[in-house]
Amino acid sequence: MPQLADRMSTLQPSAIIRMAQKAADLKASGQKIASLSIGVPGFTPPEYVYEAALKAVKADSGEYLPGRGSKGLLEAFIKTQAAKGFIYGMAEVCAQPGGKGALFNLLLALVNPGDRVLIPAPYWASYPEMAKLVGGVPVTPYAGPENNYKLTAEQLSAQLGDDVTVLIFNSPSNPTGMVYSRAELEGIAAVLRKHPDLWIISDDIYDHLIFSGEQRATHLLDVAPDLKDRLIIVQSISKTYGMPGWRVGLVAGPKPVVSALVDMASQSFTNLPAVPMAAAEAALNGPLDFLAPQLGRLQKHRDLTLAALKKLGLECPTPQGAFYVFPNIKNALGKTSAGGAVIKTDEDFCTALLAEQQVAAVPGGAFGDKHAIRLSYAGKEPDLLAGLEGLTKFVTSLK
Ligand code: PLP
């Protein structure tokens, strides 16, 4: 048989999707599974979003659409960015197949083979794999729980050199839920100013999901608007609007970068489908008031989860955003479960937790920290409570 390309030999498929699939398969076979693995927000968008989608179905001509994205969607996106104080024109924005597609295509456009891509760890599991797929070399400086999982300006400075092409910055963070403060961002920005040839990808997809009561997380551009000519914003309707399956991501950034994405679209996926774009347009044009009760629910879930982890002695800094916790499990490593599994690694921990207590979680190694696991607490409350109960039984049984 012919061979796959060399780049496939190192590709790690998403551990998040693998775990979620395992849980779904077990559910389909009749088992009751508490799924704390995949990052779905646990709510659906307001009714007018569905109405806009239905209208688009009926109005659709079936023709090819603009590769940059529909005019209505892009205008709505420009408005949401302007409301944050980030001003972009039509030539500086485009739609992409999800935030994930946007990140992958951006790396393809910005990274030459052998270039280093700086990805602070813990990181979202797909960043390093995407960097490798486009021929880059991921560099992953680590900030631990004692540092609230946040990279310091000094750590950043130590990693930056001529061979680093792109920094991927994500606040609020998946998997830790950490949010960089204004002072921390000022420190980071001061370092970035010393490296004018570095692209900055700011993955903002959780920016409205914060628990401080503010409208959104503080952004690098708030403290350093001068970085705008080399900073690229990645946004998505997945998390804020409860629409992960609709696959609409958005990019705002310097014209040449956005033009590159549009040119790539013309030779790869052509355009996003009309109906998801119409739904996304309606979501972005609508008010964000539906989020307040959801944030209340998420905060309650976070606190329930933290209380359970505390009782178990699993160290976990308090997340200020997104909907994940990233507890440290090093105290559990080396022990044996009630079912006789020796827990040597984060993978062993998650495998035994699923087999013995039917709770799905994701091994921290997928996010650059083998001493942790990631739990998503955004699902329905009974599911979360069952998951926490299973986790408690599992951890307390370890000998
Ligand atoms: N970035 C981060 C940090 C994420 O957690 C995710 C999804 O989980 C994405 C990007 C991609 O989101 P989507 O492709 O659904 O827009």
Coordinates of N, CA and C in Angstrom, one line a residue, residues 118-124 127 139-157 159 167-192 200-204 206-212 214 216-224 317-322 367:
L118 N 5.6 29.5 19.9 CA 5.6 29.5 21.4 C 4.2 29.3 21.9
I119 N 4.0 28.3 22.7 CA 2.7 27.9 23.2 C 2.8 27.7 24.7
P120 N 2.5 28.7 25.5 CA 2.6 28.5 27.0 C 1.8 27.3 27.5
A121 N 2.4 26.4 28.3 CA 1.7 25.3 28.9 C 1.3 25.6 30.3
P122 N 0.1 25.0 30.7 CA -0.8 24.2 30.0 C -1.5 24.9 28.9
Y123 N -1.7 24.2 27.8 CA -2.2 24.8 26.6 C -3.4 23.9 26.1
W124 N -4.2 24.5 25.2 CA -5.3 23.8 24.6 C -4.6 22.7 23.7
Y127 N -3.1 23.1 19.9 CA -2.1 24.0 19.4 C -0.8 23.3 19.0
V139 N 7.2 25.2 21.1 CA 8.0 25.4 22.3 C 7.0 25.7 23.4
T140 N 7.1 24.9 24.5 CA 6.0 25.0 25.5 C 6.5 25.3 26.9
P141 N 6.9 26.5 27.2 CA 7.3 26.8 28.6 C 6.1 26.6 29.5
Y142 N 6.4 26.0 30.7 CA 5.4 25.6 31.6 C 5.2 26.5 32.8
A143 N 4.0 26.9 33.1 CA 3.7 27.6 34.3 C 2.7 26.7 35.2
G144 N 3.2 26.4 36.4 CA 2.4 25.4 37.2 C 1.4 26.0 38.1
P145 N 0.7 25.2 38.9 CA -0.3 25.7 39.8 C 0.2 26.8 40.8
E146 N 1.5 26.7 41.2 CA 2.0 27.7 42.1 C 2.1 29.0 41.5
N147 N 2.0 29.0 40.1 CA 2.0 30.3 39.4 C 0.6 30.6 38.8
N148 N -0.4 29.9 39.4 CA -1.7 30.0 38.9 C -1.8 29.7 37.4
Y149 N -0.9 28.8 37.0 CA -0.9 28.3 35.6 C -0.7 29.5 34.6
K150 N -0.1 30.6 35.0 CA 0.1 31.7 34.1 C 1.6 32.0 33.8
L151 N 1.9 32.1 32.5 CA 3.3 32.4 32.2 C 3.7 33.8 32.6
T152 N 4.9 33.9 33.2 CA 5.3 35.3 33.6 C 6.0 36.0 32.5
A153 N 6.2 37.3 32.6 CA 6.9 38.0 31.6 C 8.3 37.5 31.5
E154 N 8.9 37.1 32.6 CA 10.3 36.7 32.6 C 10.4 35.4 31.8
Q155 N 9.4 34.5 32.1 CA 9.4 33.2 31.3 C 9.3 33.4 29.8
L156 N 8.4 34.3 29.5 CA 8.2 34.6 28.1 C 9.5 35.2 27.5
S157 N 10.1 36.1 28.2 CA 11.3 36.7 27.6 C 12.4 35.7 27.4
Q159 N 12.1 32.8 26.4 CA 11.9 31.9 25.3 C 11.9 32.5 24.0
L167 N 3.5 33.5 18.7 CA 3.0 33.2 20.1 C 1.5 33.0 20.0
I168 N 1.1 31.9 20.6 CA -0.4 31.7 20.8 C -0.7 32.0 22.2
F169 N -1.6 32.9 22.4 CA -2.0 33.4 23.7 C -3.4 33.2 23.9
N170 N -3.8 32.6 25.1 CA -5.2 32.2 25.3 C -5.6 32.6 26.8
S171 N -6.5 33.6 26.9 CA -7.0 34.0 28.2 C -8.4 34.5 28.0
P172 N -9.4 33.9 28.7 CA -9.3 32.8 29.6 C -8.8 31.5 28.9
S173 N -8.1 30.7 29.8 CA -7.4 29.6 29.2 C -8.3 28.3 29.3
N174 N -8.2 27.5 28.2 CA -8.5 26.1 28.3 C -7.2 25.4 28.3
P175 N -6.8 24.6 29.3 CA -7.6 23.9 30.2 C -7.8 24.5 31.6
T176 N -7.1 25.6 32.0 CA -7.0 26.0 33.4 C -8.1 26.9 33.9
G177 N -8.7 27.6 32.9 CA -9.7 28.7 33.3 C -9.1 29.9 33.8
M178 N -7.8 30.0 33.7 CA -7.1 31.2 34.2 C -7.2 32.4 33.3
V179 N -7.3 33.6 33.9 CA -7.5 34.8 33.2 C -6.3 35.8 33.6
Y180 N -5.6 36.3 32.6 CA -4.5 37.2 32.9 C -5.0 38.5 33.3
S181 N -4.4 39.1 34.4 CA -4.9 40.4 34.9 C -4.3 41.5 34.0
R182 N -4.8 42.7 34.2 CA -4.2 43.9 33.4 C -2.7 44.0 33.7
A183 N -2.3 43.9 34.9 CA -0.9 44.1 35.3 C -0.1 43.0 34.6
E184 N -0.6 41.7 34.6 CA 0.2 40.6 34.0 C 0.3 40.9 32.5
L185 N -0.8 41.3 31.9 CA -0.8 41.6 30.4 C 0.2 42.7 30.1
E186 N 0.3 43.7 31.0 CA 1.2 44.8 30.7 C 2.6 44.3 30.7
G187 N 2.9 43.4 31.6 CA 4.3 42.7 31.7 C 4.6 42.0 30.4
I188 N 3.6 41.2 30.0 CA 3.7 40.4 28.8 C 3.9 41.3 27.5
A189 N 3.1 42.4 27.5 CA 3.2 43.3 26.3 C 4.5 44.0 26.3
A190 N 5.1 44.3 27.4 CA 6.4 45.0 27.5 C 7.5 44.1 26.8
V191 N 7.3 42.8 27.1 CA 8.3 41.8 26.5 C 8.0 41.7 24.9
L192 N 6.7 41.6 24.6 CA 6.4 41.5 23.2 C 6.9 42.7 22.3
I200 N 1.4 37.5 17.0 CA 0.7 37.1 18.2 C -0.7 36.7 17.8
I201 N -1.0 35.4 18.1 CA -2.4 35.0 17.9 C -3.1 35.0 19.2
S202 N -4.1 35.8 19.3 CA -4.9 35.9 20.6 C -6.1 35.1 20.4
D203 N -6.2 33.9 21.1 CA -7.4 33.1 21.0 C -8.3 33.5 22.1
D204 N -9.4 34.3 21.6 CA -10.3 35.0 22.6 C -11.6 34.2 22.8
Y206 N -13.1 32.4 24.8 CA -13.8 32.4 26.1 C -13.9 33.8 26.7
D207 N -13.6 34.8 25.9 CA -13.4 36.1 26.6 C -14.7 36.7 27.3
H208 N -15.9 36.2 26.9 CA -17.1 36.6 27.6 C -17.4 35.7 28.8
L209 N -16.8 34.6 28.9 CA -17.1 33.6 29.9 C -16.2 33.8 31.1
I210 N -16.4 34.9 31.9 CA -15.6 35.2 33.0 C -16.6 35.5 34.2
F211 N -16.0 35.3 35.4 CA -16.9 35.3 36.6 C -16.7 36.6 37.4
S212 N -16.0 37.6 36.9 CA -15.7 38.8 37.6 C -16.9 39.8 37.6
E214 N -17.5 41.4 35.0 CA -17.2 42.3 33.8 C -17.8 41.7 32.5
R216 N -16.2 41.3 29.7 CA -15.2 40.5 29.0 C -13.9 40.5 29.7
A217 N -13.0 39.6 29.4 CA -11.7 39.6 30.0 C -10.9 40.7 29.4
T218 N -9.9 41.2 30.2 CA -9.0 42.2 29.7 C -8.2 41.6 28.6
H219 N -7.9 42.4 27.6 CA -7.2 41.8 26.4 C -5.8 42.5 26.2
L220 N -4.9 41.8 25.5 CA -3.6 42.4 25.3 C -3.8 43.8 24.6
L221 N -4.8 43.9 23.7 CA -4.9 45.1 22.9 C -5.4 46.3 23.8
D222 N -6.0 45.9 25.0 CA -6.5 47.0 25.9 C -5.2 47.6 26.5
V223 N -4.2 46.8 26.8 CA -3.0 47.4 27.5 C -2.0 47.8 26.5
A224 N -2.1 47.2 25.2 CA -1.0 47.5 24.2 C -1.6 47.6 22.8
P317 N -5.9 25.7 41.5 CA -6.2 27.2 41.6 C -7.6 27.5 41.1
T318 N -8.2 28.5 41.7 CA -9.6 28.9 41.3 C -9.7 29.5 39.9
P319 N -10.4 28.8 38.9 CA -10.5 29.4 37.6 C -11.4 30.7 37.6
Q320 N -11.0 31.7 36.9 CA -11.8 32.9 36.8 C -12.6 33.0 35.5
G321 N -12.5 32.0 34.7 CA -13.2 32.0 33.4 C -13.3 30.6 32.7
A322 N -13.9 30.6 31.5 CA -14.1 29.4 30.7 C -14.9 28.4 31.6
F367 N -2.6 18.4 27.5 CA -2.5 19.9 27.7 C -1.2 20.3 28.2

